[in-house]
Amino acid sequence: MKNKFLLFGVMALFAACGHSPEAQSEKREMFAAGGQKVITSFTDEKHGTMSILYGNAIALRNVLDNTGKVPGEAFTLVTWQQIPNPRWYGTNINGNVKSVETVSILASVHGDIPVVYNLVKGSLPEAYKDPKISSREQADFILSQRPSVFP
Amino acid sequence: MKTKNWSVLQKIGALAGVVLVIFLPLQFTTPEITLPRGTGKPETPEKVTSILKRACYDCHSNETKLKWFDKIAPASWAVSSDIAKARSRFNFSDWDKLSPRDQQVLLWKIVNAVIAGKMPLKSYLLLHPEAKITVADIETLKKYVNSLPNNKPASDSAAVVAAMTADQERMNYHGKGGPVIPLPVALNGVSYVTGYQNWQVISTTSRFDNNTMRIVYGNDITVRAIQENHINPFPNGATIVKVVWNKIADKEGMIRAGSFNAAQVMIKDEKKYPRTGGWGFAIFNGPKLVPTGKTALFENDCFNCHKLQASDNGFVFNIPLKNSELAKK
């Protein structure tokens, strides 16, 4: 009887969360950029990763005009493990998310424009996993990306 | 009523009669399989040629070598129909009619069909076991296609960057002014789609077979179908836009999106596109978004490949892998 209750309890827990291990393993993950749009994408063949840089409306406008840092800009860099697409030999596709980094440009304080860098998820991309590299340099890497050409 | 008891000899005689009356005339009905000379075969390394000849040439060339049982009707009808269909898809005897780029694309398609076990056809292998492609053969084919030219990204040279910048100037970026009106339309009626940059990115891909990288967007219907795993078939209204760029390798070894290559569109409408799995396909090329295809039949090329390789995925190549699949990587 006790076991039955336990079983019910476990089932209720899965039902409540909707995250049974089976459902979870069948799930296909897509990164939700929270309203930000794609600025550009790149792959790092040496470390087997692929990345998309997203930005908010201010960031999109400014990277296109190349105006430098503007308060209100927000960027998100998502880096995935690059894996072979099982349906086509010749294509790699994004796999698990390895890291999510954000950069925000704040309002200027006494002439300085503060840049806030955050590693939101995962560990630093291998390409700049060097203890000598400061978060400022990581932010600069993100801010230095040029936009892809969109029709 | 008196029933007639047939002797064994009578039964054999009757059977022979049936064969003579039905099967013998049938033998004159097999469509003729011609063996025209062809214009020129691919110049592949000997090891590759020998695999192609052994596994593909019977159907995909004019060098068809029929076995005795292939010539007996009614089986011969199926054989001749398979050969006609195979030669219409591509014919190694007329290989040089294709542009070098098309030849390269086709070789990758062939290798993929073989890896997926879709070719040679199982029905063919049953009676032609010598056509079986081994693991070692697949490795030989993979090595060969990887050695083909144009697989490498362009270097980050001034010329490439200039081309990319020129593209950028021509394009209307992220809704700045919007695309050219009227919107380009492919010959099968699929129109270029606007506003996709506001959609969810469903995947990003990097191809080493044709030196391009992509971002794949899905509309709400597509995203919901993927989230709920209702992808086989995808619901009507699902729309996918794949933006394709030529790769640039920069000095640090990063591969970046260079000049704009194409926008590829898939729109699900079972009623409008019943011949192509319910999907309307279109490719809009270059900054001017010129639709692919000289006739509406171009969509067959799209669908044949999607059907061959991604039929278990609702005919879509690049949806994210399941967590269970990722766990194995």
Short mmCIF file of N, CA and C in Angstrom, two decimals, chain B residues 84-221:
data_model
loop_
_atom_site.label_atom_id
_atom_site.label_comp_id
_atom_site.label_asym_id
_atom_site.label_seq_id
_atom_site.Cartn_x
_atom_site.Cartn_y
_atom_site.Cartn_z
N ALA B 84 14.54 3.36 -66.26
CA ALA B 84 14.12 4.63 -66.88
C ALA B 84 14.08 5.73 -65.84
N LYS B 85 13.52 5.40 -64.66
CA LYS B 85 13.41 6.39 -63.58
C LYS B 85 14.81 6.80 -63.09
N ALA B 86 15.66 5.79 -62.90
CA ALA B 86 17.01 6.07 -62.40
C ALA B 86 17.79 6.94 -63.37
N ARG B 87 17.70 6.61 -64.67
CA ARG B 87 18.44 7.40 -65.66
C ARG B 87 17.90 8.83 -65.74
N SER B 88 16.60 8.98 -65.49
CA SER B 88 16.03 10.34 -65.55
C SER B 88 16.52 11.17 -64.36
N ARG B 89 16.79 10.51 -63.23
CA ARG B 89 17.32 11.26 -62.07
C ARG B 89 18.74 11.72 -62.36
N PHE B 90 19.59 10.79 -62.71
CA PHE B 90 20.93 11.14 -63.20
C PHE B 90 21.51 9.93 -63.91
N ASN B 91 22.39 10.23 -64.87
CA ASN B 91 22.92 9.17 -65.70
C ASN B 91 24.44 9.36 -65.78
N PHE B 92 25.17 8.39 -65.23
CA PHE B 92 26.63 8.51 -65.22
C PHE B 92 27.20 8.58 -66.65
N SER B 93 26.50 8.01 -67.62
CA SER B 93 27.00 8.03 -69.01
C SER B 93 26.94 9.43 -69.61
N ASP B 94 26.05 10.27 -69.05
CA ASP B 94 25.93 11.66 -69.54
C ASP B 94 26.41 12.66 -68.49
N TRP B 95 27.35 12.21 -67.68
CA TRP B 95 27.82 13.00 -66.54
C TRP B 95 28.32 14.37 -66.94
N ASP B 96 29.02 14.44 -68.08
CA ASP B 96 29.62 15.73 -68.46
C ASP B 96 28.59 16.74 -68.97
N LYS B 97 27.32 16.34 -69.04
CA LYS B 97 26.29 17.33 -69.37
C LYS B 97 26.02 18.24 -68.17
N LEU B 98 26.43 17.79 -66.99
CA LEU B 98 26.20 18.57 -65.77
C LEU B 98 27.34 19.56 -65.55
N SER B 99 27.02 20.69 -64.92
CA SER B 99 28.08 21.64 -64.59
C SER B 99 28.93 21.04 -63.47
N PRO B 100 30.20 21.48 -63.34
CA PRO B 100 31.03 20.94 -62.25
C PRO B 100 30.36 21.11 -60.89
N ARG B 101 29.64 22.21 -60.70
CA ARG B 101 28.99 22.43 -59.41
C ARG B 101 27.88 21.40 -59.20
N ASP B 102 27.07 21.18 -60.25
CA ASP B 102 25.99 20.19 -60.13
C ASP B 102 26.54 18.78 -59.93
N GLN B 103 27.68 18.50 -60.59
CA GLN B 103 28.29 17.18 -60.41
C GLN B 103 28.67 16.97 -58.95
N GLN B 104 29.25 18.03 -58.36
CA GLN B 104 29.69 17.93 -56.97
C GLN B 104 28.48 17.74 -56.03
N VAL B 105 27.43 18.54 -56.27
CA VAL B 105 26.21 18.43 -55.44
C VAL B 105 25.66 17.00 -55.53
N LEU B 106 25.65 16.48 -56.76
CA LEU B 106 25.09 15.15 -56.98
C LEU B 106 25.92 14.07 -56.28
N LEU B 107 27.24 14.22 -56.32
CA LEU B 107 28.09 13.22 -55.66
C LEU B 107 27.80 13.15 -54.17
N TRP B 108 27.60 14.32 -53.54
CA TRP B 108 27.27 14.32 -52.11
C TRP B 108 25.91 13.68 -51.87
N LYS B 109 24.97 13.94 -52.80
CA LYS B 109 23.64 13.32 -52.67
C LYS B 109 23.75 11.81 -52.76
N ILE B 110 24.57 11.34 -53.71
CA ILE B 110 24.74 9.89 -53.90
C ILE B 110 25.31 9.27 -52.62
N VAL B 111 26.36 9.92 -52.10
CA VAL B 111 27.00 9.38 -50.89
C VAL B 111 26.00 9.35 -49.73
N ASN B 112 25.19 10.39 -49.62
CA ASN B 112 24.19 10.42 -48.54
C ASN B 112 23.12 9.35 -48.71
N ALA B 113 22.69 9.12 -49.95
CA ALA B 113 21.68 8.09 -50.18
C ALA B 113 22.25 6.72 -49.81
N VAL B 114 23.54 6.54 -50.08
CA VAL B 114 24.19 5.26 -49.76
C VAL B 114 24.34 5.11 -48.24
N ILE B 115 24.80 6.18 -47.58
CA ILE B 115 24.98 6.12 -46.11
C ILE B 115 23.65 5.81 -45.43
N ALA B 116 22.56 6.44 -45.93
CA ALA B 116 21.25 6.23 -45.31
C ALA B 116 20.66 4.87 -45.66
N GLY B 117 21.36 4.11 -46.50
CA GLY B 117 20.88 2.77 -46.87
C GLY B 117 19.70 2.81 -47.84
N LYS B 118 19.50 4.00 -48.46
CA LYS B 118 18.37 4.12 -49.39
C LYS B 118 18.77 3.61 -50.79
N MET B 119 20.05 3.62 -51.07
CA MET B 119 20.54 3.16 -52.37
C MET B 119 21.75 2.25 -52.15
N PRO B 120 22.00 1.22 -52.95
CA PRO B 120 21.09 0.70 -53.97
C PRO B 120 19.77 0.22 -53.35
N LEU B 121 18.71 0.18 -54.16
CA LEU B 121 17.40 -0.23 -53.66
C LEU B 121 17.47 -1.64 -53.09
N LYS B 122 16.73 -1.85 -52.00
CA LYS B 122 16.74 -3.16 -51.34
C LYS B 122 16.24 -4.25 -52.30
N SER B 123 15.22 -3.90 -53.10
CA SER B 123 14.66 -4.88 -54.03
C SER B 123 15.72 -5.31 -55.07
N TYR B 124 16.58 -4.37 -55.42
CA TYR B 124 17.65 -4.67 -56.39
C TYR B 124 18.73 -5.55 -55.74
N LEU B 125 19.05 -5.21 -54.49
CA LEU B 125 20.11 -5.95 -53.79
C LEU B 125 19.74 -7.41 -53.56
N LEU B 126 18.45 -7.63 -53.43
CA LEU B 126 17.97 -8.98 -53.18
C LEU B 126 18.44 -9.95 -54.27
N LEU B 127 18.39 -9.48 -55.50
CA LEU B 127 18.78 -10.35 -56.62
C LEU B 127 20.17 -10.01 -57.17
N HIS B 128 20.74 -8.91 -56.68
CA HIS B 128 22.08 -8.51 -57.15
C HIS B 128 22.97 -8.23 -55.94
N PRO B 129 23.26 -9.25 -55.14
CA PRO B 129 24.01 -9.03 -53.88
C PRO B 129 25.40 -8.43 -54.10
N GLU B 130 25.94 -8.62 -55.31
CA GLU B 130 27.28 -8.07 -55.58
C GLU B 130 27.28 -6.53 -55.56
N ALA B 131 26.08 -5.92 -55.61
CA ALA B 131 25.99 -4.44 -55.62
C ALA B 131 26.04 -3.86 -54.20
N LYS B 132 26.07 -4.71 -53.20
CA LYS B 132 26.05 -4.23 -51.81
C LYS B 132 27.26 -3.32 -51.54
N ILE B 133 27.00 -2.22 -50.84
CA ILE B 133 28.09 -1.28 -50.52
C ILE B 133 28.52 -1.53 -49.08
N THR B 134 29.81 -1.78 -48.90
CA THR B 134 30.33 -2.13 -47.57
C THR B 134 30.69 -0.86 -46.78
N VAL B 135 30.99 -1.06 -45.50
CA VAL B 135 31.43 0.07 -44.66
C VAL B 135 32.71 0.68 -45.24
N ALA B 136 33.60 -0.19 -45.73
CA ALA B 136 34.86 0.30 -46.32
C ALA B 136 34.57 1.12 -47.58
N ASP B 137 33.59 0.66 -48.37
CA ASP B 137 33.20 1.42 -49.58
C ASP B 137 32.72 2.81 -49.19
N ILE B 138 31.90 2.87 -48.13
CA ILE B 138 31.36 4.17 -47.68
C ILE B 138 32.51 5.10 -47.28
N GLU B 139 33.49 4.55 -46.58
CA GLU B 139 34.64 5.37 -46.18
C GLU B 139 35.37 5.90 -47.41
N THR B 140 35.52 5.05 -48.43
CA THR B 140 36.19 5.47 -49.67
C THR B 140 35.40 6.61 -50.32
N LEU B 141 34.08 6.46 -50.36
CA LEU B 141 33.24 7.49 -50.98
C LEU B 141 33.30 8.80 -50.19
N LYS B 142 33.26 8.68 -48.85
CA LYS B 142 33.32 9.89 -48.00
C LYS B 142 34.63 10.64 -48.24
N LYS B 143 35.71 9.86 -48.25
CA LYS B 143 37.03 10.46 -48.44
C LYS B 143 37.08 11.19 -49.79
N TYR B 144 36.47 10.56 -50.77
CA TYR B 144 36.48 11.17 -52.11
C TYR B 144 35.70 12.49 -52.14
N VAL B 145 34.48 12.48 -51.63
CA VAL B 145 33.69 13.72 -51.71
C VAL B 145 34.33 14.84 -50.88
N ASN B 146 35.00 14.45 -49.79
CA ASN B 146 35.68 15.47 -49.00
C ASN B 146 36.87 16.08 -49.72
N SER B 147 37.38 15.37 -50.71
CA SER B 147 38.55 15.88 -51.43
C SER B 147 38.15 16.78 -52.61
N LEU B 148 36.85 16.88 -52.88
CA LEU B 148 36.40 17.67 -54.03
C LEU B 148 36.68 19.16 -53.84
N PRO B 149 36.87 19.90 -54.93
CA PRO B 149 37.14 21.33 -54.77
C PRO B 149 35.91 22.07 -54.23
N ASN B 150 36.10 23.31 -53.85
CA ASN B 150 35.02 24.19 -53.36
C ASN B 150 34.43 23.78 -52.03
N ASN B 151 35.13 22.90 -51.31
CA ASN B 151 34.65 22.56 -49.96
C ASN B 151 35.18 23.54 -48.92
N LYS B 152 36.22 24.27 -49.29
CA LYS B 152 36.89 25.13 -48.29
C LYS B 152 36.29 26.54 -48.31
N PRO B 153 36.14 27.14 -47.10
CA PRO B 153 35.64 28.52 -47.07
C PRO B 153 36.64 29.48 -47.69
N ALA B 154 36.11 30.57 -48.25
CA ALA B 154 37.00 31.60 -48.78
C ALA B 154 37.76 32.22 -47.61
N SER B 155 38.97 32.72 -47.90
CA SER B 155 39.71 33.36 -46.82
C SER B 155 39.18 34.78 -46.65
N ASP B 156 39.49 35.31 -45.50
CA ASP B 156 38.98 36.63 -45.14
C ASP B 156 39.73 37.72 -45.92
N SER B 157 39.73 37.58 -47.23
CA SER B 157 40.51 38.52 -48.04
C SER B 157 39.70 39.80 -48.27
N ALA B 158 40.40 40.82 -48.72
CA ALA B 158 39.73 42.11 -48.97
C ALA B 158 38.60 41.94 -49.98
N ALA B 159 38.84 41.07 -50.99
CA ALA B 159 37.84 40.90 -52.06
C ALA B 159 36.55 40.32 -51.49
N VAL B 160 36.71 39.31 -50.60
CA VAL B 160 35.53 38.66 -50.03
C VAL B 160 34.77 39.63 -49.15
N VAL B 161 35.53 40.36 -48.33
CA VAL B 161 34.88 41.31 -47.43
C VAL B 161 34.17 42.41 -48.24
N ALA B 162 34.80 42.80 -49.34
CA ALA B 162 34.19 43.83 -50.19
C ALA B 162 32.87 43.32 -50.77
N ALA B 163 32.87 42.05 -51.20
CA ALA B 163 31.65 41.47 -51.78
C ALA B 163 30.55 41.43 -50.72
N MET B 164 30.96 41.09 -49.50
CA MET B 164 30.00 41.00 -48.41
C MET B 164 29.42 42.38 -48.09
N THR B 165 30.29 43.37 -48.08
CA THR B 165 29.84 44.74 -47.78
C THR B 165 28.89 45.24 -48.86
N ALA B 166 29.24 44.89 -50.12
CA ALA B 166 28.37 45.30 -51.23
C ALA B 166 26.98 44.68 -51.07
N ASP B 167 26.98 43.40 -50.71
CA ASP B 167 25.70 42.70 -50.44
C ASP B 167 24.90 43.47 -49.41
N GLN B 168 25.63 43.82 -48.35
CA GLN B 168 24.98 44.46 -47.22
C GLN B 168 24.32 45.77 -47.62
N GLU B 169 25.03 46.48 -48.49
CA GLU B 169 24.48 47.77 -48.93
C GLU B 169 23.23 47.56 -49.78
N ARG B 170 23.25 46.47 -50.55
CA ARG B 170 22.10 46.21 -51.43
C ARG B 170 20.88 45.74 -50.63
N MET B 171 21.16 45.09 -49.54
CA MET B 171 20.07 44.49 -48.78
C MET B 171 19.37 45.50 -47.89
N ASN B 172 18.12 45.18 -47.61
CA ASN B 172 17.41 45.96 -46.60
C ASN B 172 17.49 45.17 -45.32
N TYR B 173 18.25 45.65 -44.40
CA TYR B 173 18.58 44.86 -43.22
C TYR B 173 17.54 45.00 -42.12
N HIS B 174 17.08 43.87 -41.62
CA HIS B 174 16.18 43.82 -40.47
C HIS B 174 15.03 44.83 -40.60
N GLY B 175 14.36 44.77 -41.72
CA GLY B 175 13.15 45.57 -41.86
C GLY B 175 13.41 47.02 -42.21
N LYS B 176 14.66 47.40 -42.39
CA LYS B 176 14.95 48.79 -42.77
C LYS B 176 14.46 49.03 -44.19
N GLY B 177 13.24 49.45 -44.33
CA GLY B 177 12.73 49.69 -45.68
C GLY B 177 12.00 48.50 -46.26
N GLY B 178 12.27 47.31 -45.77
CA GLY B 178 11.58 46.10 -46.24
C GLY B 178 12.11 45.62 -47.57
N PRO B 179 11.75 44.39 -47.94
CA PRO B 179 12.26 43.81 -49.18
C PRO B 179 11.58 44.41 -50.41
N VAL B 180 12.10 44.03 -51.56
CA VAL B 180 11.58 44.55 -52.83
C VAL B 180 10.11 44.15 -53.00
N ILE B 181 9.29 45.10 -53.43
CA ILE B 181 7.88 44.82 -53.71
C ILE B 181 7.68 44.89 -55.23
N PRO B 182 6.97 44.00 -55.92
CA PRO B 182 6.32 42.84 -55.34
C PRO B 182 7.33 41.77 -54.92
N LEU B 183 6.92 40.95 -53.96
CA LEU B 183 7.81 39.89 -53.47
C LEU B 183 8.06 38.87 -54.58
N PRO B 184 9.29 38.38 -54.67
CA PRO B 184 9.56 37.35 -55.69
C PRO B 184 8.74 36.08 -55.43
N VAL B 185 8.30 35.44 -56.51
CA VAL B 185 7.50 34.21 -56.40
C VAL B 185 8.14 33.13 -57.26
N ALA B 186 8.30 31.92 -56.70
CA ALA B 186 8.84 30.80 -57.48
C ALA B 186 7.77 30.27 -58.42
N LEU B 187 8.20 29.47 -59.41
CA LEU B 187 7.27 29.01 -60.45
C LEU B 187 6.19 28.05 -59.93
N ASN B 188 6.39 27.49 -58.74
CA ASN B 188 5.34 26.64 -58.16
C ASN B 188 4.39 27.45 -57.28
N GLY B 189 4.56 28.77 -57.29
CA GLY B 189 3.63 29.64 -56.56
C GLY B 189 4.08 30.00 -55.16
N VAL B 190 5.22 29.47 -54.71
CA VAL B 190 5.68 29.80 -53.35
C VAL B 190 6.35 31.18 -53.38
N SER B 191 5.84 32.04 -52.51
CA SER B 191 6.33 33.41 -52.49
C SER B 191 7.43 33.57 -51.42
N TYR B 192 8.29 34.55 -51.63
CA TYR B 192 9.27 34.90 -50.60
C TYR B 192 8.51 35.35 -49.35
N VAL B 193 9.06 35.03 -48.19
CA VAL B 193 8.36 35.30 -46.92
C VAL B 193 9.05 36.46 -46.21
N THR B 194 8.28 37.39 -45.73
CA THR B 194 8.89 38.49 -44.97
C THR B 194 8.61 38.29 -43.47
N GLY B 195 9.36 39.00 -42.67
CA GLY B 195 9.11 39.01 -41.23
C GLY B 195 9.67 37.82 -40.48
N TYR B 196 10.38 36.93 -41.18
CA TYR B 196 10.87 35.71 -40.52
C TYR B 196 11.92 36.01 -39.46
N GLN B 197 12.54 37.20 -39.56
CA GLN B 197 13.59 37.50 -38.57
C GLN B 197 13.01 37.68 -37.17
N ASN B 198 11.68 37.84 -37.10
CA ASN B 198 11.03 37.91 -35.78
C ASN B 198 10.69 36.51 -35.27
N TRP B 199 10.87 35.48 -36.09
CA TRP B 199 10.48 34.14 -35.69
C TRP B 199 11.56 33.49 -34.80
N GLN B 200 11.22 32.38 -34.25
CA GLN B 200 12.14 31.58 -33.44
C GLN B 200 13.19 30.91 -34.35
N VAL B 201 14.44 30.97 -33.92
CA VAL B 201 15.47 30.20 -34.63
C VAL B 201 15.31 28.75 -34.20
N ILE B 202 15.15 27.86 -35.16
CA ILE B 202 15.00 26.46 -34.75
C ILE B 202 16.33 25.70 -34.80
N SER B 203 17.23 26.14 -35.67
CA SER B 203 18.55 25.51 -35.68
C SER B 203 19.54 26.37 -36.45
N THR B 204 20.80 26.02 -36.32
CA THR B 204 21.82 26.65 -37.15
C THR B 204 22.70 25.53 -37.68
N THR B 205 23.10 25.65 -38.94
CA THR B 205 23.89 24.56 -39.52
C THR B 205 25.09 25.11 -40.26
N SER B 206 26.09 24.24 -40.39
CA SER B 206 27.30 24.59 -41.10
C SER B 206 27.60 23.43 -42.04
N ARG B 207 27.62 23.71 -43.33
CA ARG B 207 27.81 22.62 -44.29
C ARG B 207 29.23 22.61 -44.82
N PHE B 208 29.86 21.43 -44.76
CA PHE B 208 31.20 21.34 -45.34
C PHE B 208 31.15 20.70 -46.73
N ASP B 209 29.93 20.37 -47.20
CA ASP B 209 29.83 19.84 -48.57
C ASP B 209 29.69 20.95 -49.59
N ASN B 210 29.25 22.13 -49.18
CA ASN B 210 29.10 23.20 -50.17
C ASN B 210 29.50 24.56 -49.63
N ASN B 211 30.23 24.55 -48.46
CA ASN B 211 30.85 25.78 -48.01
C ASN B 211 29.85 26.89 -47.66
N THR B 212 28.73 26.49 -47.05
CA THR B 212 27.75 27.50 -46.63
C THR B 212 27.39 27.28 -45.16
N MET B 213 26.85 28.32 -44.55
CA MET B 213 26.32 28.20 -43.18
C MET B 213 24.92 28.81 -43.16
N ARG B 214 24.10 28.32 -42.25
CA ARG B 214 22.68 28.67 -42.30
C ARG B 214 22.10 28.97 -40.93
N ILE B 215 21.03 29.77 -40.94
CA ILE B 215 20.17 29.90 -39.75
C ILE B 215 18.77 29.54 -40.21
N VAL B 216 18.12 28.67 -39.44
CA VAL B 216 16.80 28.17 -39.84
C VAL B 216 15.75 28.72 -38.89
N TYR B 217 14.79 29.45 -39.44
CA TYR B 217 13.71 30.05 -38.66
C TYR B 217 12.42 29.26 -38.86
N GLY B 218 11.59 29.19 -37.81
CA GLY B 218 10.28 28.56 -37.95
C GLY B 218 9.19 29.49 -37.43
N ASN B 219 8.02 29.50 -38.11
CA ASN B 219 6.91 30.32 -37.59
C ASN B 219 6.30 29.61 -36.36
N ASP B 220 5.31 30.24 -35.74
CA ASP B 220 4.74 29.70 -34.50
C ASP B 220 4.22 28.28 -34.67
N ILE B 221 3.57 28.02 -35.83
CA ILE B 221 3.01 26.68 -36.05
C ILE B 221 4.13 25.64 -36.10
#
